[in-house]
Tab-separated table of C-alpha atoms in Angstrom:
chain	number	residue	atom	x	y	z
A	1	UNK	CA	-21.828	19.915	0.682
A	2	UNK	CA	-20.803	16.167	0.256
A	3	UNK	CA	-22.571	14.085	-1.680
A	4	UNK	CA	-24.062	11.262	0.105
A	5	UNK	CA	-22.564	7.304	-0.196
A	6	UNK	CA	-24.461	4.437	-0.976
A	7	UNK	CA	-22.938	1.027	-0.511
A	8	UNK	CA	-25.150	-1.374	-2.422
A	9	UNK	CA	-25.675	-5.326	-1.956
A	10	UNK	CA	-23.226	-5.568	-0.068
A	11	UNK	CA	-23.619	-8.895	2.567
A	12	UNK	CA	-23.665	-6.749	6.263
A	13	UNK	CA	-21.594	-8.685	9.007
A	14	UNK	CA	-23.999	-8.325	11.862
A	15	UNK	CA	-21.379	-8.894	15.261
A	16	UNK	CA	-24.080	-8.356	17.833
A	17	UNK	CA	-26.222	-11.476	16.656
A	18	UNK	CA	-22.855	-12.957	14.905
A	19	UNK	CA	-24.650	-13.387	11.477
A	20	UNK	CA	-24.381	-12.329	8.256
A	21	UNK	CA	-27.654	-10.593	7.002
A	22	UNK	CA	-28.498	-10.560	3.416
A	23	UNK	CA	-27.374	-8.326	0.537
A	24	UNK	CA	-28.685	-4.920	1.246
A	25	UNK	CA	-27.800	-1.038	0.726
A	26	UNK	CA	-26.018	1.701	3.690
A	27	UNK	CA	-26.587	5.080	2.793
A	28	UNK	CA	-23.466	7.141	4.444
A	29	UNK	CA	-24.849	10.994	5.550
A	30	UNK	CA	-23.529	13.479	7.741
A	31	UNK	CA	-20.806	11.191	9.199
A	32	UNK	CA	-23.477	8.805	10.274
A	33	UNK	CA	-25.110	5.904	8.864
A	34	UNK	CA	-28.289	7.428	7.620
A	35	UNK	CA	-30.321	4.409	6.208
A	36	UNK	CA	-30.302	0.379	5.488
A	37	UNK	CA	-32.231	-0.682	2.861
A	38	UNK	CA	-33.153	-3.270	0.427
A	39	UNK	CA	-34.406	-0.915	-1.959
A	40	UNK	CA	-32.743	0.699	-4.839
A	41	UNK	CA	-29.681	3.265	-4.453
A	42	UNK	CA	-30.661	6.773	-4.337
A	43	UNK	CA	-29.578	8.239	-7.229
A	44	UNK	CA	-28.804	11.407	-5.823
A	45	UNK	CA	-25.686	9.514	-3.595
A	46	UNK	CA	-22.491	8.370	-4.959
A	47	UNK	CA	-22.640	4.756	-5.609
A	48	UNK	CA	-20.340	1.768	-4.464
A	49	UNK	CA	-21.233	-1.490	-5.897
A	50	UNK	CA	-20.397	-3.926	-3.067
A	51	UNK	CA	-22.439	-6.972	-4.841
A	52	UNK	CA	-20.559	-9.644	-3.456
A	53	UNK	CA	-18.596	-8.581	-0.582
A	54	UNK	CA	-18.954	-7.825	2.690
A	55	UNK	CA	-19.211	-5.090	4.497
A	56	UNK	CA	-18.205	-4.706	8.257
A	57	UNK	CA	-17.800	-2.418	11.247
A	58	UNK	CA	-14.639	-0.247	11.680
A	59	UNK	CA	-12.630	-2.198	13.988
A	60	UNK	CA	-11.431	-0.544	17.728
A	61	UNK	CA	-7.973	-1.319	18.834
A	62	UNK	CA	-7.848	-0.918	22.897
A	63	UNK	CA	-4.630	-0.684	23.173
A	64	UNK	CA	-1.634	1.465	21.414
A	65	UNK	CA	1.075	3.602	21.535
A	66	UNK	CA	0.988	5.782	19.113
A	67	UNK	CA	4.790	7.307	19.402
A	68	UNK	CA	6.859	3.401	19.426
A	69	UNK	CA	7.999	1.991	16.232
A	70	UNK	CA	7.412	-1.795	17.285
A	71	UNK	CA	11.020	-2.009	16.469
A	72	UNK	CA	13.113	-4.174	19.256
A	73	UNK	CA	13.595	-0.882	20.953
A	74	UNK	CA	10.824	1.019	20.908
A	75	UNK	CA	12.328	2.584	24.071
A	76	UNK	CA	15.593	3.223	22.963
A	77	UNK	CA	14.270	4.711	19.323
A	78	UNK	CA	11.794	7.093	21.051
A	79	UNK	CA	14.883	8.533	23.125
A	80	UNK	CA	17.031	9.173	20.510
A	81	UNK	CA	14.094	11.504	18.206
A	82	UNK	CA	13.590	15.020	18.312
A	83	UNK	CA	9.319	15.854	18.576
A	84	UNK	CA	9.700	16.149	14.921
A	85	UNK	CA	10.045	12.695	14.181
A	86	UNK	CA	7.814	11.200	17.235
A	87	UNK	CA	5.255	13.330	15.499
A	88	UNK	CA	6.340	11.943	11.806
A	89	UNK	CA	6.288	8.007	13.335
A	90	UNK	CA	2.749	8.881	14.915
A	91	UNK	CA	1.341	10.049	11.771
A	92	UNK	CA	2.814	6.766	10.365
A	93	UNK	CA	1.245	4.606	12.521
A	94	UNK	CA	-2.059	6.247	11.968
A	95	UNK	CA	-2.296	5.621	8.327
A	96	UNK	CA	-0.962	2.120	9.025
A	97	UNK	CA	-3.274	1.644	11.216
A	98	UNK	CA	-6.473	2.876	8.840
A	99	UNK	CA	-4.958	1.122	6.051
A	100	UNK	CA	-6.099	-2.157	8.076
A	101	UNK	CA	-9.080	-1.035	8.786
A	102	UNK	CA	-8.960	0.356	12.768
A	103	UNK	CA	-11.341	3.211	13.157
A	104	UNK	CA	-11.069	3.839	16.999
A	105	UNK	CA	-7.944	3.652	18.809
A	106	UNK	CA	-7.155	4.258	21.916
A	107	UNK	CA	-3.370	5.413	23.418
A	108	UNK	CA	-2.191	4.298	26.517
A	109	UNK	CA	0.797	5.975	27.410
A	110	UNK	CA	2.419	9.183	25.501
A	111	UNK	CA	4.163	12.054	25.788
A	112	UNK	CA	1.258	13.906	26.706
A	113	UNK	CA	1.780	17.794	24.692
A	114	UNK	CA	2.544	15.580	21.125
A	115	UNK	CA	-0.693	13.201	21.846
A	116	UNK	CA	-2.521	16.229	22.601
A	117	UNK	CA	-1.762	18.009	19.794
A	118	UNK	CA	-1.737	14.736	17.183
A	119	UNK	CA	-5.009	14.134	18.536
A	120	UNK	CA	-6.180	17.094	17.760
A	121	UNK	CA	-4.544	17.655	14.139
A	122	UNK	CA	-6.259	13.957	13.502
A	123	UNK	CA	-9.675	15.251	14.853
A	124	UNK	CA	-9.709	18.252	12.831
A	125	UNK	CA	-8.759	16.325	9.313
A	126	UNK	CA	-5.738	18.048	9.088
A	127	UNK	CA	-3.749	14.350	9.156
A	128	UNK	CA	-5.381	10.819	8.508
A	129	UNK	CA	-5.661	8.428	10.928
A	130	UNK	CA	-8.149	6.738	13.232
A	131	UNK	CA	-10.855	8.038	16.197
A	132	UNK	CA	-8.637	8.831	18.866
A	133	UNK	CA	-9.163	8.172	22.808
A	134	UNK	CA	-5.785	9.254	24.651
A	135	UNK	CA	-4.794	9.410	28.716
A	136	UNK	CA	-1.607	11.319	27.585
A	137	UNK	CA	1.233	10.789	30.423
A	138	UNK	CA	0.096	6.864	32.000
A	139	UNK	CA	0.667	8.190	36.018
A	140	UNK	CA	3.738	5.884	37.547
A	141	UNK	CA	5.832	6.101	40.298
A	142	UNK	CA	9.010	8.212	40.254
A	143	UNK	CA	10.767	6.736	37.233
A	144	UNK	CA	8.168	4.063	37.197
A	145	UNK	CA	7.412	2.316	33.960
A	146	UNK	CA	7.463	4.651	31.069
A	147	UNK	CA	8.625	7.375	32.702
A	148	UNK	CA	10.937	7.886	29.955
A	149	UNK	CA	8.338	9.816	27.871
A	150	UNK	CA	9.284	12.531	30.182
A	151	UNK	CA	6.042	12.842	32.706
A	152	UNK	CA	3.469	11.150	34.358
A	153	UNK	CA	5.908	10.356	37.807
A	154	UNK	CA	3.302	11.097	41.101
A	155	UNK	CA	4.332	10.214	44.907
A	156	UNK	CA	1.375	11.355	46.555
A	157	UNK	CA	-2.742	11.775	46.246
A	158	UNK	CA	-2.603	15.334	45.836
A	159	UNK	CA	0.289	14.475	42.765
A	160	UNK	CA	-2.094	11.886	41.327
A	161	UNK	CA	-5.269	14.484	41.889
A	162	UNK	CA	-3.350	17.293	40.210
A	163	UNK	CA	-2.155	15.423	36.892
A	164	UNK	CA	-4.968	13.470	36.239
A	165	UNK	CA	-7.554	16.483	36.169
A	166	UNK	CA	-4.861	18.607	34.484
A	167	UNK	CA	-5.118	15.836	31.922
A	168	UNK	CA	-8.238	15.214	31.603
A	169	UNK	CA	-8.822	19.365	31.091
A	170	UNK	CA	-5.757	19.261	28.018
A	171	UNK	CA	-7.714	16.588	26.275
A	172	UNK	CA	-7.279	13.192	28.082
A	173	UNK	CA	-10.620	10.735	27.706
A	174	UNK	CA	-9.430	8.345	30.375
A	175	UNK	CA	-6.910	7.859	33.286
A	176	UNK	CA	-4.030	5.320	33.026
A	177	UNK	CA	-1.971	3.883	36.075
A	178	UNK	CA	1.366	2.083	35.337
A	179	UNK	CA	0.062	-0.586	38.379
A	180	UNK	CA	3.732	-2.694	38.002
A	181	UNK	CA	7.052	-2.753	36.485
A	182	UNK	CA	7.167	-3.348	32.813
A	183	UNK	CA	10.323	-5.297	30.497
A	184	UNK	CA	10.635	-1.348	28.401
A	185	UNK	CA	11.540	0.148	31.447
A	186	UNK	CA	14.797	-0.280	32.977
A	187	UNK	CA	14.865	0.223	36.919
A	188	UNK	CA	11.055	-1.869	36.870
A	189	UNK	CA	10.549	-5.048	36.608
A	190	UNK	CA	7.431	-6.652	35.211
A	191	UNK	CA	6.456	-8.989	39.804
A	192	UNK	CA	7.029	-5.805	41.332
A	193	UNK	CA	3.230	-4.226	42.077
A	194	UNK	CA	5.124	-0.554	42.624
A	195	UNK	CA	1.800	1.863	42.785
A	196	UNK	CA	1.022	2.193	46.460
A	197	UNK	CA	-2.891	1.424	46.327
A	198	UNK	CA	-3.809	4.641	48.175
A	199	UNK	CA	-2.174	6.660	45.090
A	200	UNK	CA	-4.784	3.686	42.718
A	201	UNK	CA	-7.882	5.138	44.723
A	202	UNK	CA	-6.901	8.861	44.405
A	203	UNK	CA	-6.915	8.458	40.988
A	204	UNK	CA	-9.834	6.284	41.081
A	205	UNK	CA	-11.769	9.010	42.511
A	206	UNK	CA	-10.570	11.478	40.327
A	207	UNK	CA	-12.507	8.921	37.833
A	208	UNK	CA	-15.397	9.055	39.130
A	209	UNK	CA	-15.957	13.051	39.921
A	210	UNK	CA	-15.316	13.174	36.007
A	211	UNK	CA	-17.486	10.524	34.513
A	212	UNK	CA	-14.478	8.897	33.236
A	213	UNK	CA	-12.952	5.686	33.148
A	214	UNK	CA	-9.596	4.159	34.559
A	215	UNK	CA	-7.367	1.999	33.825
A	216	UNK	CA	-4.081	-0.088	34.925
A	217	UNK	CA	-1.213	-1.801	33.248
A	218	UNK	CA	-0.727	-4.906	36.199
A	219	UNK	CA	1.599	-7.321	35.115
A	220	UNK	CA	2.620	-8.467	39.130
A	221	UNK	CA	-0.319	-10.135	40.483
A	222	UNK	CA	-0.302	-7.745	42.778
A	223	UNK	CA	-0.837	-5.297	41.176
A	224	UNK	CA	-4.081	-6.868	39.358
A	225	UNK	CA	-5.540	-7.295	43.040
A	226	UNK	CA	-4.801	-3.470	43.641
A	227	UNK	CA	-6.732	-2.588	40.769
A	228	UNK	CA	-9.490	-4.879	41.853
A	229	UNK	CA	-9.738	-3.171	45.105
A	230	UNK	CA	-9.292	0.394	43.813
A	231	UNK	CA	-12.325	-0.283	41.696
A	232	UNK	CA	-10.776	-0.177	38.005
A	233	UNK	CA	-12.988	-0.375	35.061
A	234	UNK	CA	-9.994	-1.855	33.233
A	235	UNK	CA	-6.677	-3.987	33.525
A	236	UNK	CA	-4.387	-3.816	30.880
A	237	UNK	CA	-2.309	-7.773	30.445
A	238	UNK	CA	-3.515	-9.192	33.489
A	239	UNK	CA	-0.627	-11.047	33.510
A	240	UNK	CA	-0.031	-12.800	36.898
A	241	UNK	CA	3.565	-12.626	37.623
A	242	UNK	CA	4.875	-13.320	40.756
A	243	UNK	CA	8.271	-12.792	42.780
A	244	UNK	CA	10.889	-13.355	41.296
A	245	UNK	CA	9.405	-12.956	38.231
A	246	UNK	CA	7.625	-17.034	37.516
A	247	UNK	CA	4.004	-16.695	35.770
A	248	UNK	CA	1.073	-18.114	37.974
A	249	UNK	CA	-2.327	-17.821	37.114
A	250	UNK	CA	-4.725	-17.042	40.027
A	251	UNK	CA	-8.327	-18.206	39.804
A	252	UNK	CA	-9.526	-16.423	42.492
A	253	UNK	CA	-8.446	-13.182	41.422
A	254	UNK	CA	-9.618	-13.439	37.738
A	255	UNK	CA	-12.909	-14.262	39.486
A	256	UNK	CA	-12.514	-11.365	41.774
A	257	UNK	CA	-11.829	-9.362	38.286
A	258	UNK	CA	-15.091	-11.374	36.694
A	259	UNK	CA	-17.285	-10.707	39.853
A	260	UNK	CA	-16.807	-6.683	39.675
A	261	UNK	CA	-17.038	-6.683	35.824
A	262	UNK	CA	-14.193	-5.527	35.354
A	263	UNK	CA	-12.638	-5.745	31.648
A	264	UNK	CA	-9.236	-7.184	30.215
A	265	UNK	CA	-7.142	-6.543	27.967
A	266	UNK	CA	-4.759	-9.643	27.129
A	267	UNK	CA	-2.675	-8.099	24.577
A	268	UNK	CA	-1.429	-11.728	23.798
A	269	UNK	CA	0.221	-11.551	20.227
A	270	UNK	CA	2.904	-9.212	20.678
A	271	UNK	CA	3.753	-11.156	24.130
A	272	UNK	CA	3.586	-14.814	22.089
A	273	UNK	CA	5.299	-13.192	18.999
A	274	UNK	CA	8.264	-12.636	21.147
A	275	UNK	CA	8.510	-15.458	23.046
A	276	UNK	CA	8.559	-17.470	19.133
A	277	UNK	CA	11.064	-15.506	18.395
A	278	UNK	CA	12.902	-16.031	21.933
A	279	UNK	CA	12.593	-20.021	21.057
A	280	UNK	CA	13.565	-19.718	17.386
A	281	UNK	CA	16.905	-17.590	18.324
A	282	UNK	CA	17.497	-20.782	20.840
A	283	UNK	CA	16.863	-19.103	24.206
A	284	UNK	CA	15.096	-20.089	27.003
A	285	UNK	CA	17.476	-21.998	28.983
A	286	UNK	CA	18.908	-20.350	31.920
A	287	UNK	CA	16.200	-19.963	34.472
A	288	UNK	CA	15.678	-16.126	33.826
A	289	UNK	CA	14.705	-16.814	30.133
A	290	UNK	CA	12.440	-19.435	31.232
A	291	UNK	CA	10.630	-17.468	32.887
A	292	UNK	CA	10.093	-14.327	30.275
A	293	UNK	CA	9.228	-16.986	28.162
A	294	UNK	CA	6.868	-18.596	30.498
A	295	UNK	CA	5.038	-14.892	31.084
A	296	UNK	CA	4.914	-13.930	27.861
A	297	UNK	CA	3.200	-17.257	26.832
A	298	UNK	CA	1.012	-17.144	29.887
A	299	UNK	CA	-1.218	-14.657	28.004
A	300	UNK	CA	-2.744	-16.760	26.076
A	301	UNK	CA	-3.165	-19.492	28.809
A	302	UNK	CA	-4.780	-16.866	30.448
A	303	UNK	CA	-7.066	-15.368	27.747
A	304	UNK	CA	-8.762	-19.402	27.707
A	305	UNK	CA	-9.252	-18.777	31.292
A	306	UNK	CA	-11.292	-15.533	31.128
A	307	UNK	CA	-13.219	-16.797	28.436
A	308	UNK	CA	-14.110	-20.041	30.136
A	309	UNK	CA	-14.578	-17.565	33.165
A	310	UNK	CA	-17.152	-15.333	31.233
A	311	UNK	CA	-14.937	-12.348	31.389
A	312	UNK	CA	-15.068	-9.337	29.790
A	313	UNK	CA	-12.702	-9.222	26.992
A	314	UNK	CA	-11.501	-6.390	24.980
A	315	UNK	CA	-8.841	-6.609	21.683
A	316	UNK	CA	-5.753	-4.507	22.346
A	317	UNK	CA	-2.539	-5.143	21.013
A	318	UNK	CA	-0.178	-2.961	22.434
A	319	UNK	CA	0.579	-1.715	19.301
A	320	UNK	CA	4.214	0.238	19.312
A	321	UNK	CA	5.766	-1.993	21.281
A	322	UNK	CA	7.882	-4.801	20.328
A	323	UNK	CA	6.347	-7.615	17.577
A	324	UNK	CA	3.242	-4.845	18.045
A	325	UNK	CA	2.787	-3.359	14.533
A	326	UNK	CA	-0.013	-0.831	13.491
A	327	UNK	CA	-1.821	-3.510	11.807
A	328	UNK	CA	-1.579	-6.583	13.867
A	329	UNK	CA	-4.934	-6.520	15.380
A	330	UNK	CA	-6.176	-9.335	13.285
A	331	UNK	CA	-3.131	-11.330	14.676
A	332	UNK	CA	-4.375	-10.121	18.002
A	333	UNK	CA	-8.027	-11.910	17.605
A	334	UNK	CA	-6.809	-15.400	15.861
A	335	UNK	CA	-4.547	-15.823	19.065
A	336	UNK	CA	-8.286	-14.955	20.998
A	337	UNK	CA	-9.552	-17.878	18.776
A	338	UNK	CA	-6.355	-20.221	19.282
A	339	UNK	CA	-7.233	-19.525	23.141
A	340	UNK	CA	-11.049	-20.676	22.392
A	341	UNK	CA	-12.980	-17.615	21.496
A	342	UNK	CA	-15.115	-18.444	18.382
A	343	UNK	CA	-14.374	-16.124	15.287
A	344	UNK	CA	-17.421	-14.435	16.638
A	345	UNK	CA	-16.000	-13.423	19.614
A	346	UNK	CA	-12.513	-12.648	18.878
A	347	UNK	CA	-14.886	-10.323	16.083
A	348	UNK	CA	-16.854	-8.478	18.702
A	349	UNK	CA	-13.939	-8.050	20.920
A	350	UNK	CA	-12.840	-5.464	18.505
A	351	UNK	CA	-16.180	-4.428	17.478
A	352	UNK	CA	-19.285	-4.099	19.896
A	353	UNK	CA	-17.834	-5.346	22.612
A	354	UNK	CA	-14.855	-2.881	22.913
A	355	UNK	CA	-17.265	-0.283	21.559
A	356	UNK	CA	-20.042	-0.966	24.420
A	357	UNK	CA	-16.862	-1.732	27.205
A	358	UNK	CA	-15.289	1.752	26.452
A	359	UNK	CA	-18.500	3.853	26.815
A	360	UNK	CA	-18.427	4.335	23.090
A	361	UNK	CA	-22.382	3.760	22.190
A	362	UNK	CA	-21.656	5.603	18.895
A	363	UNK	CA	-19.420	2.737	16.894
A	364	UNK	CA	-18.960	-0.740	16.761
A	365	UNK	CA	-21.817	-1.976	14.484
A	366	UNK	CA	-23.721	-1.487	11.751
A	367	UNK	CA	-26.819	0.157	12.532
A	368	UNK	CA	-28.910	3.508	11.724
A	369	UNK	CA	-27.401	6.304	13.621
A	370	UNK	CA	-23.992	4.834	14.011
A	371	UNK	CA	-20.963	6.292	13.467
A	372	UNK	CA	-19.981	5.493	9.620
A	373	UNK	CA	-16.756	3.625	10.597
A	374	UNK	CA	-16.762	0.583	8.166
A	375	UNK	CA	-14.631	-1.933	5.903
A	376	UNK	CA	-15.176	-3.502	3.162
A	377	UNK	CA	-13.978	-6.842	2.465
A	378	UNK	CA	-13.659	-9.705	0.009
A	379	UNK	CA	-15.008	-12.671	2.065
A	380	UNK	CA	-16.596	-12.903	4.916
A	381	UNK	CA	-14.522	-12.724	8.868
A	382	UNK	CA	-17.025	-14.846	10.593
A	383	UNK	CA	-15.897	-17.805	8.448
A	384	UNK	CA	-11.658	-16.750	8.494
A	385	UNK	CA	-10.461	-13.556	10.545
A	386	UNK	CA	-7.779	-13.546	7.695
A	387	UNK	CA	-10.775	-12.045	5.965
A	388	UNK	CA	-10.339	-8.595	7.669
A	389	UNK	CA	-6.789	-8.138	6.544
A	390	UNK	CA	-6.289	-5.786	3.398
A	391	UNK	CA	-9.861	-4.259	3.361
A	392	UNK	CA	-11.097	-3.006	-0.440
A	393	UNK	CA	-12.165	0.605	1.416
A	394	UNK	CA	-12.191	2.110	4.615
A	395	UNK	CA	-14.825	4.549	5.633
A	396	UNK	CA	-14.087	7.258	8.913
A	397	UNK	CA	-17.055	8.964	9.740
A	398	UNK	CA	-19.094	8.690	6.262
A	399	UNK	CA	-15.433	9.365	4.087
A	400	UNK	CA	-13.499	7.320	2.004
A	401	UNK	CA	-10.121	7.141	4.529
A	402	UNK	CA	-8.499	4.398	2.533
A	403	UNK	CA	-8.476	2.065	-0.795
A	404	UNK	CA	-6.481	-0.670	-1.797
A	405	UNK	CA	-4.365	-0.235	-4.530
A	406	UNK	CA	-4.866	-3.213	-6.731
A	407	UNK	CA	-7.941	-5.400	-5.229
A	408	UNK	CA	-7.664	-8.573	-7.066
A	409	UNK	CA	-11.418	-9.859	-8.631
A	410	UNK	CA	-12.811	-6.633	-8.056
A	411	UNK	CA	-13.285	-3.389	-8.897
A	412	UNK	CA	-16.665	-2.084	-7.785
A	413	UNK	CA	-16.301	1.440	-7.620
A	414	UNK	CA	-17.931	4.013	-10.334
């Protein structure tokens, strides 16, 4: 049997009341947080003096793919591997992705026998990485957006009724609808809203009979109205791009989205990382490149709007793709703060918020019965987000996942 942990004095970032509480001790059982305190460690636990530091919840990234190499052709990389190495680059993500402190992912879009199966080698502790919550194949039209990860294509109800429960019966946690046309997928582009809506409520009901959420990537603005009238929980970007391709945010939609609490995922860095880059390489000047630019930068215009709306926001960083490492999620919530979230926010939107948004009422904070997802860090997020980069130690349900190598100042372990 394990010995128990006991993190002492350590200063507990509380993200539901966005304080930091006073030095105190977590005693790690069973996978669970077993007991705060301000009393003495129990001697019979193995003791981690955190005097100093700051201890926070796991963080929950909303939105990966686990088999891209963020490369500038994730596409084009994933095509050219054998199962082998899509396996070897998911495992390498994973540990990435731990190594920065992300407890709870969840995929969006896979190849759905390898996500089965690496979700299960990662839930049995045969490989490290994070919780995992996977929709295997995303359902698209025939050669619809991603279809290149060799499933997932549905023309009719029945289609979308058949796949998704087969799914959800292999291992699936939640259904995901490729809504539009996405810039990976040659044949799709990004204005084009190409799921028929009746083939959105199939799957919506499908949802429903199982007690599990849905999802849609809707980059046309189309598309994000379909998935406000098929009754979504989720829309992944949000993007509001019109024919022939111009970004143009739509009030009365995102209040439509607000109105029927529905969540959103902005997955702005990757987007603004590229367009940078776009400017930097001196595009942007023909009236197609304009307008990539113009979309990709629209995230963040629109993130201020759903805040200022009240939205519901959840982190996701599209990790995989493009300018999307394993380990950008921190980049992910200072672009929520450069788009007027407070440090608390952008915090929670990663935390508690994603936790309670996802139907995950197990992680996200520090609190008695909790899972024992944490990181420890040197100074404290609520004051710099840079804080949350390069955690000390990781903990995945109560174990020691991850440790940095040389922690400068400290070395609190004995």
């Amino acid at each position: 049997m394990k010995k128990n942990i006991c993190i002492r004095n350590a200063h507990l970032i509380d993200v539901d009341s966005g304080r930091v509480l006073s030095p105190r001790s977590v005693v790690l059982q069973n996978g669970k947080i077993h007991r705060i305190t301000e009393a003495p460690a129990n001697a019979d636990a193995t003791t981690i003096d955190a005097a100093g530091l700051y201890l926070c919840p796991g963080l929950i990234d909303c939105h990966v793919h686990f088999f891209w190499d963020a490369g500038p052709d994730p596409r084009g990389t994933y095509l050219a591997s054998d199962d082998k190495t899509r396996m070897a680059q998911a495992r390498r993500n994973a540990g990435i992705a731990l190594a920065a402190g992300i407890t709870t992912m969840r995929d969006l879009a896979a190849p759905a026998p390898l996500m089965f199966e690496f979700q299960h080698q990662v839930q049995c502790g045969q490989i490290p990485g994070p919780h995992i919550i996977s929709c295997g194949y995303a359902l698209m039209r025939p050669k619809g957006h991603c279809h290149f990860m060799g499933g997932g294509e549905v023309s009719t109800a029945e289609e979308v009724r058949q796949l998704s429960t087969a799914q959800l019966a292999q291992g699936a946690g939640f259904i995901k609808l490729m809504a539009s046309g996405g810039g990976l997928t040659p044949g799709t582009v990004p204005h084009d809203a190409d799921l028929p809506l009746e083939l959105m409520r199939a799957a919506t009901a499908v949802a429903r009979d199982h007690g599990v959420q849905i999802t849609a990537h809707c980059h046309a603005t189309e598309s994000i109205e379909r998935a406000v009238d098929a009754g979504l929980d989720m829309i992944e970007h949000a993007n509001f791009v019109e024919p022939p391709g111009r970004y143009r945010y739509d009030e009365d939609i995102a209040k439509r989205i607000r109105d029927q609490g529905i969540v959103v995922s902005p997955t702005a860095y990757g987007a603004l990382q590229t367009a940078r880059r776009f400017r930097a390489a001196g595009g942007a000047h023909n009236p197609n490149d304009v307008a990539a630019v113009e979309r990709l930068e629209g995230r963040v215009k629109n993130t201020t709007h759903f805040h200022r709306l009240g939205m519901k926001i959840i982190a996701g960083t599209d990790c995989g793709a493009t300018n999307s490492p394993f380990d950008c999620l921190v980049d992910e919530l200072l672009t929520y703060t450069q788009a007027g979230l407070s440090p608390e926010e952008a915090l929670q939107s990663a935390t508690n918020r994603s936790a309670q948004y996802l139907a995950l009422p197990d992680r996200g904070q520090i609190k008695e019965g909790y899972l024992a997802d944490l990181t420890l860090l040197q100074g404290n997020p609520f004051e710099d987000l840079n804080h949350l980069r390069s955690p000390l130690k990781v903990f995945k349900s109560g174990q020691l996942v991850h440790e940095l190598a040389n922690p400068q100042n400290h070395n609190h372990a004995h």
